mmCIF file of C-alpha atoms in Angstrom:
data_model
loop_
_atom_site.group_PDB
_atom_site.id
_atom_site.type_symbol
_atom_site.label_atom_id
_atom_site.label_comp_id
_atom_site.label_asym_id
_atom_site.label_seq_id
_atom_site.Cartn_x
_atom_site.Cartn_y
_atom_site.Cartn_z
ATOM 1 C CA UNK A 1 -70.254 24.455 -105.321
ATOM 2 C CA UNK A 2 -70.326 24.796 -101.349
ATOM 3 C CA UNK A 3 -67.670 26.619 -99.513
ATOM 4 C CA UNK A 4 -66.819 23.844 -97.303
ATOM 5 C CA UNK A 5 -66.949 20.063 -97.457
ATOM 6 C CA UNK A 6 -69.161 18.423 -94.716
ATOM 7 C CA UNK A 7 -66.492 16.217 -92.633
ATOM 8 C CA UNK A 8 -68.093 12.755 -91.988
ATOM 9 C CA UNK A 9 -70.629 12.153 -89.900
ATOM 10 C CA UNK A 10 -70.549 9.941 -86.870
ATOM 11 C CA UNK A 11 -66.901 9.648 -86.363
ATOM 12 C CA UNK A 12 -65.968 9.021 -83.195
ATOM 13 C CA UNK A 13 -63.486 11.072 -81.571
ATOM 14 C CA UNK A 14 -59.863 9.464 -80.461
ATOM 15 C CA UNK A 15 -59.891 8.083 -76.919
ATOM 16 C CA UNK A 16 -57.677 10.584 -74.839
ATOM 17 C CA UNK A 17 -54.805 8.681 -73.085
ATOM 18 C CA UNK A 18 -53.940 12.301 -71.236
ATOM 19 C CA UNK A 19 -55.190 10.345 -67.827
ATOM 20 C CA UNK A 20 -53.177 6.872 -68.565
ATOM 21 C CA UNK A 21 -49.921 7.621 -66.758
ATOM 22 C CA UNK A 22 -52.041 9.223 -63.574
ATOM 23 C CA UNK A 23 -53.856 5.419 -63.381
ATOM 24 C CA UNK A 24 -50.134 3.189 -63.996
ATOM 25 C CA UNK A 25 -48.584 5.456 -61.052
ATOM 26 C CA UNK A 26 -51.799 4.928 -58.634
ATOM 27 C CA UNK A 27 -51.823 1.076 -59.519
ATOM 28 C CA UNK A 28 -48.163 0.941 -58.949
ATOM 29 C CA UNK A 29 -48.708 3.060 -55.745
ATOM 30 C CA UNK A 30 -50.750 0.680 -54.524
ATOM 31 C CA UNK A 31 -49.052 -2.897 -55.201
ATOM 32 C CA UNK A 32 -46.013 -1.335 -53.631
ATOM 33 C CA UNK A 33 -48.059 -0.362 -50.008
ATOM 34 C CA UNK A 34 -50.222 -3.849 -50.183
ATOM 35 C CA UNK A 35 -47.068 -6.639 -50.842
ATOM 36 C CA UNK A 36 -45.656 -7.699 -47.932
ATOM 37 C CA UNK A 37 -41.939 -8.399 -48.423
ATOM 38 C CA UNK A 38 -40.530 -12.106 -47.286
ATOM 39 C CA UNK A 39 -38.490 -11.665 -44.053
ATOM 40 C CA UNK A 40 -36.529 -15.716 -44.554
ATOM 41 C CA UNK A 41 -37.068 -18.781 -46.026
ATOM 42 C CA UNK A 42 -37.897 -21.021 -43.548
ATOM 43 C CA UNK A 43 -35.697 -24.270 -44.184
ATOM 44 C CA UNK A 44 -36.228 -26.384 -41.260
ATOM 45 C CA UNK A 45 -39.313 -27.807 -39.809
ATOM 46 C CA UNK A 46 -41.260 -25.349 -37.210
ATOM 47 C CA UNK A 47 -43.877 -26.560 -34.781
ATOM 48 C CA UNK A 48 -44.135 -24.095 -32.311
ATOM 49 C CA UNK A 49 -45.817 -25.465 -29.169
ATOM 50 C CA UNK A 50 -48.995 -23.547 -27.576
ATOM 51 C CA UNK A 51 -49.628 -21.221 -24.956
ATOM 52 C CA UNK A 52 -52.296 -19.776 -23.451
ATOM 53 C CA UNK A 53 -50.981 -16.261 -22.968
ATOM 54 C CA UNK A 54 -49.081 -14.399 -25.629
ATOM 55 C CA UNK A 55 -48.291 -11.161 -26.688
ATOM 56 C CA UNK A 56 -47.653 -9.575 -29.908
ATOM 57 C CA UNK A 57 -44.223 -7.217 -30.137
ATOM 58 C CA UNK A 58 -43.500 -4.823 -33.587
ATOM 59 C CA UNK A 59 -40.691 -6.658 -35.709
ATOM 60 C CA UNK A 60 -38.932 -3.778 -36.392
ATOM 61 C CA UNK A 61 -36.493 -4.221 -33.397
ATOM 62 C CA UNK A 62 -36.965 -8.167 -33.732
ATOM 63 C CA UNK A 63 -34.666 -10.540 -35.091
ATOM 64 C CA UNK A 64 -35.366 -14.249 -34.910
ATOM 65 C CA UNK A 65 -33.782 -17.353 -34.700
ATOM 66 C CA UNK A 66 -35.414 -20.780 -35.727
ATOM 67 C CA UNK A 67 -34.196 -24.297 -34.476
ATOM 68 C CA UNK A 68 -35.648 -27.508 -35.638
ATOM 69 C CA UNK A 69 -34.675 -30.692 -37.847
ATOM 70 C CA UNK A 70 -34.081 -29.255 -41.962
ATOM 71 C CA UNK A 71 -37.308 -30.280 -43.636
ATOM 72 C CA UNK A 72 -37.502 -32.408 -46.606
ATOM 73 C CA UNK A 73 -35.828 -29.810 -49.432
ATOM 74 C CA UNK A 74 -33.023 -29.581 -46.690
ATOM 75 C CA UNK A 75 -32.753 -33.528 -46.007
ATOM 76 C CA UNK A 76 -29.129 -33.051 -47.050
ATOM 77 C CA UNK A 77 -27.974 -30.872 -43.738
ATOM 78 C CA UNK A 78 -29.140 -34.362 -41.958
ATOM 79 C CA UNK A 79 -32.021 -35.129 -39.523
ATOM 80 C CA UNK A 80 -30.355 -33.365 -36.179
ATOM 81 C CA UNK A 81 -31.609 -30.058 -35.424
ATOM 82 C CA UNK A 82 -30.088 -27.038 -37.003
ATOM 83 C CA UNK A 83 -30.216 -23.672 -35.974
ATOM 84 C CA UNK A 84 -31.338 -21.037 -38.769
ATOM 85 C CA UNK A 85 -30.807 -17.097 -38.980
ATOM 86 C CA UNK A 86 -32.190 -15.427 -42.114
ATOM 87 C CA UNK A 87 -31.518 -17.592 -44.829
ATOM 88 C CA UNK A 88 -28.724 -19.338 -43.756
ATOM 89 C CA UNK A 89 -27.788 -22.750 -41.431
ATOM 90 C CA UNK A 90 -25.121 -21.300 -38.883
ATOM 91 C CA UNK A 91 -23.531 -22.957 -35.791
ATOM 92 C CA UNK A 92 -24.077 -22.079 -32.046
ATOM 93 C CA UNK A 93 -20.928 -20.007 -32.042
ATOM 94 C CA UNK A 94 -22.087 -18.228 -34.775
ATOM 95 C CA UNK A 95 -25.017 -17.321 -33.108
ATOM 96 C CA UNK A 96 -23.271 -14.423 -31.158
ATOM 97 C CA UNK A 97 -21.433 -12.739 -34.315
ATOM 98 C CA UNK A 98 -24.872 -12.875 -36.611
ATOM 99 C CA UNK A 99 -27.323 -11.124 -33.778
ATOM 100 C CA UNK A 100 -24.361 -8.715 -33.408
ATOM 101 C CA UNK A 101 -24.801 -7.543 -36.945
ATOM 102 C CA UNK A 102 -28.151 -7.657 -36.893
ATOM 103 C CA UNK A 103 -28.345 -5.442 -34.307
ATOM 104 C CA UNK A 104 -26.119 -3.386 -35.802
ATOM 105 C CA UNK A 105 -28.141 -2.699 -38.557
ATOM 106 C CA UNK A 106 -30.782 -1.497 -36.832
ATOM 107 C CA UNK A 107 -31.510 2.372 -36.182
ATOM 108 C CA UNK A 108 -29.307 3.661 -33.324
ATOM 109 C CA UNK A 109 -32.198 4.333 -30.937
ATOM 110 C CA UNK A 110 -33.660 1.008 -31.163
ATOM 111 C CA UNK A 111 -30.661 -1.154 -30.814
ATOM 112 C CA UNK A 112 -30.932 -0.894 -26.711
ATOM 113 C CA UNK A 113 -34.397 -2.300 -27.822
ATOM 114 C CA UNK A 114 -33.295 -5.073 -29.666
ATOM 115 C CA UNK A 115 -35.078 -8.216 -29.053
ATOM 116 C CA UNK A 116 -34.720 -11.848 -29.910
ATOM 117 C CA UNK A 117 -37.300 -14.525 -31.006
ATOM 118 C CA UNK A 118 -36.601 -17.589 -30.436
ATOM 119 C CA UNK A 119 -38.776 -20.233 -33.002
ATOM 120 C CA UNK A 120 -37.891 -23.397 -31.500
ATOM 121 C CA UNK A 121 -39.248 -26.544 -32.928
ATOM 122 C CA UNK A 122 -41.670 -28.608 -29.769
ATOM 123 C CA UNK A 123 -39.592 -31.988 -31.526
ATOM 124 C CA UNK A 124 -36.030 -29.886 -30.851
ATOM 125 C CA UNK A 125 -33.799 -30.880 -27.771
ATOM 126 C CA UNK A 126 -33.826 -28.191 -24.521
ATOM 127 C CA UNK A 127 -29.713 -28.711 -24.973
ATOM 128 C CA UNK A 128 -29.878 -26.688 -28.209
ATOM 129 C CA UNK A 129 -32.125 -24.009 -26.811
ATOM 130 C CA UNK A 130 -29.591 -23.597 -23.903
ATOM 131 C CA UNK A 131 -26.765 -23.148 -25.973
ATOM 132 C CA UNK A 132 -28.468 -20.665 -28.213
ATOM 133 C CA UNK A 133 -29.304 -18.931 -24.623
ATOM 134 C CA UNK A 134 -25.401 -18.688 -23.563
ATOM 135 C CA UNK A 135 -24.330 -17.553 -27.130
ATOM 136 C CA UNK A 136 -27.205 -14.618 -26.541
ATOM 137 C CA UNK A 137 -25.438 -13.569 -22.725
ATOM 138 C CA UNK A 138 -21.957 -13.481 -24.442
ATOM 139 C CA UNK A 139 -23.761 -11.593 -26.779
ATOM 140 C CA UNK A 140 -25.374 -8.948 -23.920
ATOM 141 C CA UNK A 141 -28.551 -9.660 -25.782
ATOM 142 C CA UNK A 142 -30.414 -10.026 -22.914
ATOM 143 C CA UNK A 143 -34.126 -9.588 -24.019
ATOM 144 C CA UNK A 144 -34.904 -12.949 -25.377
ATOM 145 C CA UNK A 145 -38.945 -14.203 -25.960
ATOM 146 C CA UNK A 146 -39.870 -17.853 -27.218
ATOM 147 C CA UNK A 147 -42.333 -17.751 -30.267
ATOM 148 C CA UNK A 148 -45.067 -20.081 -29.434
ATOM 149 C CA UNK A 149 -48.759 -20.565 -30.841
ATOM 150 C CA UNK A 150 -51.860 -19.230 -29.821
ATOM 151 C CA UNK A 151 -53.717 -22.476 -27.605
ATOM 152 C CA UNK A 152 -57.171 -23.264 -29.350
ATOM 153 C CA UNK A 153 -59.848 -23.753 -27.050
ATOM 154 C CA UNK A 154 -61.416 -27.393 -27.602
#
């Protein structure tokens, strides 16, 4: 009788999950640096009309403001153009108390650089855009820029 049994032959060895946590932190690493987070729902309709020359700015000193008619899952806020900040319908003289908290929440040395978009609708009355405009100099926010599209060339 032998000494020692022969083990079987052609097992294969266990899989080695040492590695496995390594991989699900890399794969998380990534999804987190490649999704790009929602800044608002955009509840009203928003045309922007076309220009020739633009310029891009950073958005982390940026808030914006959208005007336009409430689109069809909206229909309920009526058909007269609305003004939106964030996610939320607000007034004109609410305009003034949401940018000041915005720019409140910004990091102190950027809020002398704090800068407003306006997304204004091409369908949306000049009136509204005006009154938006005082709101801002009651405000002091001073550095205002209209959000238009690039103009195709036809």
């Amino acid at each position: 009788m032998s000494k020692f049994k022969k083990g079987k032959q052609g097992d294969l060895p266990a899989i080695s999950t040492a590695s496995l946590p390594d991989i699900v932190f890399m794969l998380l690493f990534f999804f987190m640096v490649a999704t790009v987070m929602r800044d608002s729902s955009l509840m009203i309709e928003n045309i922007l009309p076309a220009a020739d020359q633009i310029e891009k700015l950073k958005k982390d000193r940026t808030a914006f403001i959208y005007a336009g008619k409430p689109s069809s899952q909206f229909k309920q806020f009526g058909d007269e153009p609305r003004i939106q900040f964030n996610d939320a319908f607000i007034d004109v003289d609410q305009v003034k108390p949401s940018v000041l908290a915005a720019q409140a929440e910004l990091v102190e040395e950027l809020q002398p650089k704090f800068v407003v978009g306006l997304k204004v609708d091409k369908e949306t009355h000049a009136g509204l855009v005006s009154d938006i405009k005082q709101e801002l100099r009651k405000a002091n926010t001073l550095k205002v820029m209209y959000i238009v599209n690039a103009k195709t060339e036809e």
